[in-house]
Amino acid sequence: MAEPVTDAGDPRIADYRDVREKDLVGRRGLFIAEGSVVLRSLLDSPLARPVSVLVSEARLAGVSDLLGRVPPGTPVYVATQPVMDRIVGFPIHRGVLALGEASLRPDADALLGRLGKAALVVALCGISNHDNMGGLFRNAAAFGADAVLLDSACCDPFYRKALRVSVGGVLRVPQARLAPGEDPVARLEGQGFRVLALSPSGGLTLPDVRGEGRISVLFGAEGPGLAPEVLARCETVRIPMSAGFDSLNVATTSGIVLHHLRKSGGEGTRLE
């Protein structure tokens, strides 16, 4: 049964209060899942668990099937739309929020080491834009990447906007984060991965690459891309484009690359 909340100051929903501010400061290992799609991913996730759910009265009937899957003992709160808006600090049109707790991320070597002989890893370097982070995880989930490796300069994929843009992909793909100073190329090579890096001046064109065996792809931040010293240690790959144009949004690039690698990957292929 949903527990009614009539006061935005109710201590039971303190973690939902002023959501934007909590996104920008310490969240004690918790995160906010926004919308029914992301809530569904949270309920299905092997990487996180729901701590509580907050729903507007208007959405209660429409998400009753999802609420029926909430683990026993997990509080479900319901509020009128005006009260819910006051709680979160802005008009929350989706009317569905959940507080989640992510599992402890594995060490990078532990994560990479348990992958099979045919594995595809997305490695992210300096991705600081939450829309791009969400898009990258969405593509990683859509095209069956086995893991995502983040360097220490990447933003948090569990940030509310990144989670929403990923359509829950952040909650589906196993991930590990490197500590400051750790070398993603060395980590991947040490685990037997072929390391590709996307660059407009790449030595290989994407159609010439097959996604066989243990293969990883590095993506850099929008604008600066990957550092020259990183590119010098990888097999560089470019996507052929029309004359006079040589770049794409990093999330778009990842979708093209991952689709190609999965389609050309022999026993690693998972596309239907």
Short mmCIF file of C-alpha atoms in Angstrom, two decimals:
data_model
loop_
_atom_site.label_atom_id
_atom_site.label_comp_id
_atom_site.label_asym_id
_atom_site.label_seq_id
_atom_site.Cartn_x
_atom_site.Cartn_y
_atom_site.Cartn_z
CA MET A 1 0.00 0.00 0.00
CA ALA A 2 1.25 3.48 -0.87
CA GLU A 3 1.84 5.76 2.10
CA PRO A 4 0.34 9.26 1.63
CA VAL A 5 2.59 12.31 1.98
CA THR A 6 0.80 15.63 2.48
CA ASP A 7 3.68 17.81 3.68
CA ALA A 8 6.80 18.61 1.63
CA GLY A 9 8.70 18.74 4.92
CA ASP A 10 7.83 15.14 5.82
CA PRO A 11 11.09 13.52 7.04
CA ARG A 12 10.23 10.26 5.30
CA ILE A 13 10.87 11.84 1.90
CA ALA A 14 13.88 13.96 2.88
CA ASP A 15 16.08 12.34 0.21
CA TYR A 16 13.72 13.55 -2.52
CA ARG A 17 13.76 17.14 -1.34
CA ASP A 18 15.48 19.70 -3.61
CA VAL A 19 16.62 17.05 -6.06
CA ARG A 20 18.71 19.39 -8.24
CA GLU A 21 20.84 20.48 -5.31
CA LYS A 22 21.37 16.90 -4.18
CA ASP A 23 22.51 16.01 -7.70
CA LEU A 24 25.35 18.49 -7.35
CA VAL A 25 26.57 17.59 -3.86
CA GLY A 26 27.24 14.35 -2.02
CA ARG A 27 24.43 11.83 -2.37
CA ARG A 28 25.74 9.20 0.08
CA GLY A 29 25.92 6.59 -2.65
CA LEU A 30 22.25 7.06 -3.54
CA PHE A 31 20.71 8.23 -6.81
CA ILE A 32 17.36 9.39 -8.18
CA ALA A 33 15.65 7.40 -10.94
CA GLU A 34 13.15 9.57 -12.82
CA GLY A 35 10.23 8.25 -14.85
CA SER A 36 8.55 4.87 -15.22
CA VAL A 37 11.04 3.58 -17.80
CA VAL A 38 14.01 4.14 -15.51
CA LEU A 39 12.06 2.74 -12.54
CA ARG A 40 11.46 -0.44 -14.55
CA SER A 41 15.18 -0.67 -15.28
CA LEU A 42 15.94 -0.19 -11.60
CA LEU A 43 13.57 -3.00 -10.62
CA ASP A 44 15.24 -5.27 -13.20
CA SER A 45 18.79 -4.18 -12.44
CA PRO A 46 21.49 -6.53 -11.13
CA LEU A 47 23.57 -3.43 -10.35
CA ALA A 48 21.28 -1.51 -7.99
CA ARG A 49 18.25 -1.77 -5.72
CA PRO A 50 15.30 0.54 -4.96
CA VAL A 51 15.31 2.18 -1.55
CA SER A 52 11.92 3.89 -1.91
CA VAL A 53 9.49 5.20 -4.54
CA LEU A 54 7.60 8.51 -4.74
CA VAL A 55 4.62 8.79 -7.10
CA SER A 56 2.09 11.50 -7.83
CA GLU A 57 -1.57 10.64 -7.24
CA ALA A 58 -2.29 11.15 -10.94
CA ARG A 59 0.25 8.47 -11.96
CA LEU A 60 -0.55 5.93 -9.27
CA ALA A 61 -2.99 3.82 -11.30
CA GLY A 62 -0.84 3.97 -14.45
CA VAL A 63 2.22 2.49 -12.73
CA SER A 64 0.42 -0.01 -10.51
CA ASP A 65 2.04 -2.92 -12.37
CA LEU A 66 5.50 -1.54 -11.62
CA LEU A 67 4.65 -0.80 -8.01
CA GLY A 68 3.52 -4.40 -7.66
CA ARG A 69 7.10 -5.43 -8.44
CA VAL A 70 8.69 -3.24 -5.77
CA PRO A 71 10.43 -5.54 -3.24
CA PRO A 72 8.49 -6.13 -0.03
CA GLY A 73 9.40 -3.67 2.68
CA THR A 74 10.42 -0.94 0.23
CA PRO A 75 8.34 2.19 1.00
CA VAL A 76 6.13 3.62 -1.72
CA TYR A 77 4.96 7.18 -1.09
CA VAL A 78 2.19 9.03 -2.91
CA ALA A 79 1.58 12.79 -3.00
CA THR A 80 -0.59 15.22 -4.91
CA GLN A 81 1.19 16.89 -7.80
CA PRO A 82 1.56 20.27 -6.02
CA VAL A 83 3.11 18.59 -2.97
CA MET A 84 5.41 16.48 -5.14
CA ASP A 85 6.55 19.59 -7.03
CA ARG A 86 7.35 21.31 -3.74
CA ILE A 87 9.28 18.28 -2.53
CA VAL A 88 11.58 18.01 -5.57
CA GLY A 89 11.84 21.77 -6.15
CA PHE A 90 10.52 21.95 -9.72
CA PRO A 91 7.48 20.69 -11.73
CA ILE A 92 8.10 16.96 -12.06
CA HIS A 93 5.92 16.12 -15.04
CA ARG A 94 6.74 12.42 -15.15
CA GLY A 95 5.31 12.03 -11.66
CA VAL A 96 7.48 9.01 -10.82
CA LEU A 97 10.71 9.05 -8.81
CA ALA A 98 12.63 6.33 -7.05
CA LEU A 99 15.57 6.48 -4.70
CA GLY A 100 18.12 3.84 -5.63
CA GLU A 101 21.34 2.48 -4.23
CA ALA A 102 24.04 1.19 -6.55
CA SER A 103 25.99 -1.95 -5.77
CA LEU A 104 29.66 -1.57 -5.02
CA ARG A 105 31.44 -1.28 -8.36
CA PRO A 106 34.00 -4.01 -8.99
CA ASP A 107 37.68 -3.33 -9.50
CA ALA A 108 38.48 -2.85 -13.20
CA ASP A 109 40.69 -5.94 -13.37
CA ALA A 110 38.03 -8.03 -11.65
CA LEU A 111 35.37 -6.83 -14.09
CA LEU A 112 37.48 -7.29 -17.21
CA GLY A 113 38.91 -10.59 -16.02
CA ARG A 114 35.52 -12.28 -15.71
CA LEU A 115 34.46 -11.44 -19.28
CA GLY A 116 34.57 -14.15 -21.92
CA LYS A 117 36.97 -14.65 -24.80
CA ALA A 118 34.58 -12.74 -27.07
CA ALA A 119 33.84 -9.49 -25.21
CA LEU A 120 33.17 -5.88 -26.13
CA VAL A 121 34.14 -3.10 -23.72
CA VAL A 122 33.38 0.61 -24.03
CA ALA A 123 36.12 2.75 -22.44
CA LEU A 124 35.30 6.40 -21.68
CA CYS A 125 37.94 9.08 -21.16
CA GLY A 126 37.04 12.51 -19.81
CA ILE A 127 33.32 12.38 -20.64
CA SER A 128 32.00 15.32 -18.60
CA ASN A 129 28.66 16.01 -20.31
CA HIS A 130 25.76 14.12 -18.69
CA ASP A 131 23.73 13.96 -21.91
CA ASN A 132 26.66 12.32 -23.68
CA MET A 133 27.24 9.98 -20.75
CA GLY A 134 23.61 8.89 -20.86
CA GLY A 135 23.71 8.44 -24.63
CA LEU A 136 26.89 6.35 -24.42
CA PHE A 137 25.37 4.02 -21.84
CA ARG A 138 22.15 3.79 -23.84
CA ASN A 139 24.12 2.63 -26.88
CA ALA A 140 26.26 0.28 -24.79
CA ALA A 141 23.09 -1.39 -23.52
CA ALA A 142 21.38 -1.41 -26.92
CA PHE A 143 24.28 -3.07 -28.71
CA GLY A 144 25.21 -5.53 -26.01
CA ALA A 145 28.49 -4.13 -24.71
CA ASP A 146 29.75 -6.37 -21.93
CA ALA A 147 31.13 -3.57 -19.76
CA VAL A 148 31.89 0.14 -19.57
CA LEU A 149 35.21 1.34 -18.17
CA LEU A 150 35.32 4.97 -17.00
CA ASP A 151 38.45 6.96 -16.27
CA SER A 152 38.61 9.20 -13.20
CA ALA A 153 37.77 12.35 -15.23
CA CYS A 154 34.35 11.07 -16.33
CA CYS A 155 31.17 12.46 -14.76
CA ASP A 156 28.90 10.22 -12.72
CA PRO A 157 26.59 8.05 -14.86
CA PHE A 158 24.23 7.81 -11.86
CA TYR A 159 23.51 11.53 -12.05
CA ARG A 160 19.74 11.89 -12.56
CA LYS A 161 19.96 13.37 -16.07
CA ALA A 162 22.51 10.83 -17.30
CA LEU A 163 20.31 8.02 -15.98
CA ARG A 164 17.25 9.46 -17.70
CA VAL A 165 19.02 9.98 -21.04
CA SER A 166 20.39 6.44 -20.86
CA VAL A 167 16.78 5.15 -20.59
CA GLY A 168 18.03 2.98 -17.74
CA GLY A 169 21.07 1.70 -19.64
CA VAL A 170 23.31 2.77 -16.75
CA LEU A 171 21.47 0.21 -14.62
CA ARG A 172 22.05 -2.62 -17.11
CA VAL A 173 25.70 -2.52 -18.18
CA PRO A 174 28.41 -3.58 -15.70
CA GLN A 175 30.92 -0.81 -15.10
CA ALA A 176 34.11 0.06 -13.28
CA ARG A 177 35.86 3.37 -12.64
CA LEU A 178 39.61 3.85 -12.66
CA ALA A 179 41.35 5.81 -9.93
CA PRO A 180 43.22 9.03 -10.79
CA GLY A 181 46.42 8.20 -12.63
CA GLU A 182 45.33 4.72 -13.70
CA ASP A 183 45.94 3.96 -17.36
CA PRO A 184 42.91 2.57 -19.27
CA VAL A 185 44.99 1.39 -22.22
CA ALA A 186 47.38 -0.56 -19.98
CA ARG A 187 44.46 -2.07 -18.05
CA LEU A 188 42.74 -3.23 -21.22
CA GLU A 189 45.88 -4.58 -22.87
CA GLY A 190 46.82 -6.35 -19.65
CA GLN A 191 43.53 -8.25 -19.86
CA GLY A 192 44.09 -9.26 -23.48
CA PHE A 193 41.91 -6.65 -25.16
CA ARG A 194 42.59 -5.17 -28.55
CA VAL A 195 42.32 -1.42 -27.97
CA LEU A 196 40.71 0.77 -30.64
CA ALA A 197 40.42 4.54 -30.41
CA LEU A 198 38.11 6.76 -32.46
CA SER A 199 39.74 9.68 -34.23
CA PRO A 200 38.93 11.70 -37.38
CA SER A 201 42.50 10.97 -38.52
CA GLY A 202 42.34 7.26 -37.71
CA GLY A 203 44.60 4.89 -39.59
CA LEU A 204 41.81 2.36 -40.13
CA THR A 205 38.31 2.93 -41.44
CA LEU A 206 35.49 1.37 -39.45
CA PRO A 207 34.39 -1.06 -42.20
CA ASP A 208 37.90 -2.58 -42.10
CA VAL A 209 37.56 -3.55 -38.42
CA ARG A 210 35.94 -6.75 -37.21
CA GLY A 211 34.60 -7.02 -33.69
CA GLU A 212 36.14 -10.42 -32.92
CA GLY A 213 37.72 -11.67 -29.72
CA ARG A 214 38.34 -9.34 -26.80
CA ILE A 215 37.91 -5.86 -28.20
CA SER A 216 37.62 -2.46 -26.56
CA VAL A 217 36.83 0.98 -27.95
CA LEU A 218 37.97 4.27 -26.41
CA PHE A 219 35.80 7.37 -26.71
CA GLY A 220 36.93 10.84 -25.65
CA ALA A 221 35.14 14.02 -24.67
CA GLU A 222 33.25 16.17 -27.13
CA GLY A 223 35.66 18.70 -28.66
CA PRO A 224 39.12 17.71 -27.41
CA GLY A 225 38.66 14.00 -28.04
CA LEU A 226 41.35 11.59 -26.89
CA ALA A 227 44.78 12.87 -25.91
CA PRO A 228 47.53 12.42 -28.56
CA GLU A 229 49.56 10.25 -26.17
CA VAL A 230 46.57 7.92 -25.80
CA LEU A 231 45.94 7.75 -29.54
CA ALA A 232 49.61 6.92 -30.14
CA ARG A 233 49.21 3.70 -28.14
CA CYS A 234 45.99 2.47 -29.79
CA GLU A 235 44.77 1.32 -33.17
CA THR A 236 43.03 4.44 -34.42
CA VAL A 237 39.77 4.18 -36.35
CA ARG A 238 37.78 6.73 -38.31
CA ILE A 239 34.23 6.69 -39.68
CA PRO A 240 34.17 7.64 -43.38
CA MET A 241 32.15 10.83 -43.93
CA SER A 242 31.31 13.31 -46.66
CA ALA A 243 34.08 15.62 -47.84
CA GLY A 244 34.58 18.62 -45.59
CA PHE A 245 33.04 17.01 -42.51
CA ASP A 246 34.89 14.77 -40.11
CA SER A 247 33.19 14.66 -36.71
CA LEU A 248 30.07 13.44 -34.95
CA ASN A 249 28.64 13.73 -31.46
CA VAL A 250 30.43 11.18 -29.28
CA ALA A 251 27.22 9.32 -28.41
CA THR A 252 26.25 9.12 -32.09
CA THR A 253 29.73 7.86 -32.92
CA SER A 254 29.46 5.15 -30.29
CA GLY A 255 26.16 3.90 -31.72
CA ILE A 256 27.63 3.53 -35.20
CA VAL A 257 30.79 1.85 -33.94
CA LEU A 258 29.12 -0.56 -31.53
CA HIS A 259 26.54 -1.62 -34.11
CA HIS A 260 29.28 -2.36 -36.63
CA LEU A 261 31.41 -4.30 -34.15
CA ARG A 262 28.49 -6.42 -33.00
CA LYS A 263 27.38 -7.17 -36.56
CA SER A 264 30.93 -8.12 -37.60
CA GLY A 265 31.89 -9.94 -34.44
CA GLY A 266 31.28 -13.61 -35.19
CA GLU A 267 30.42 -15.50 -31.99
CA GLY A 268 30.26 -12.22 -30.07
CA THR A 269 27.33 -10.97 -32.11
CA ARG A 270 24.14 -10.45 -30.09
CA LEU A 271 21.99 -8.34 -32.39
CA GLU A 272 18.61 -9.79 -33.31
#
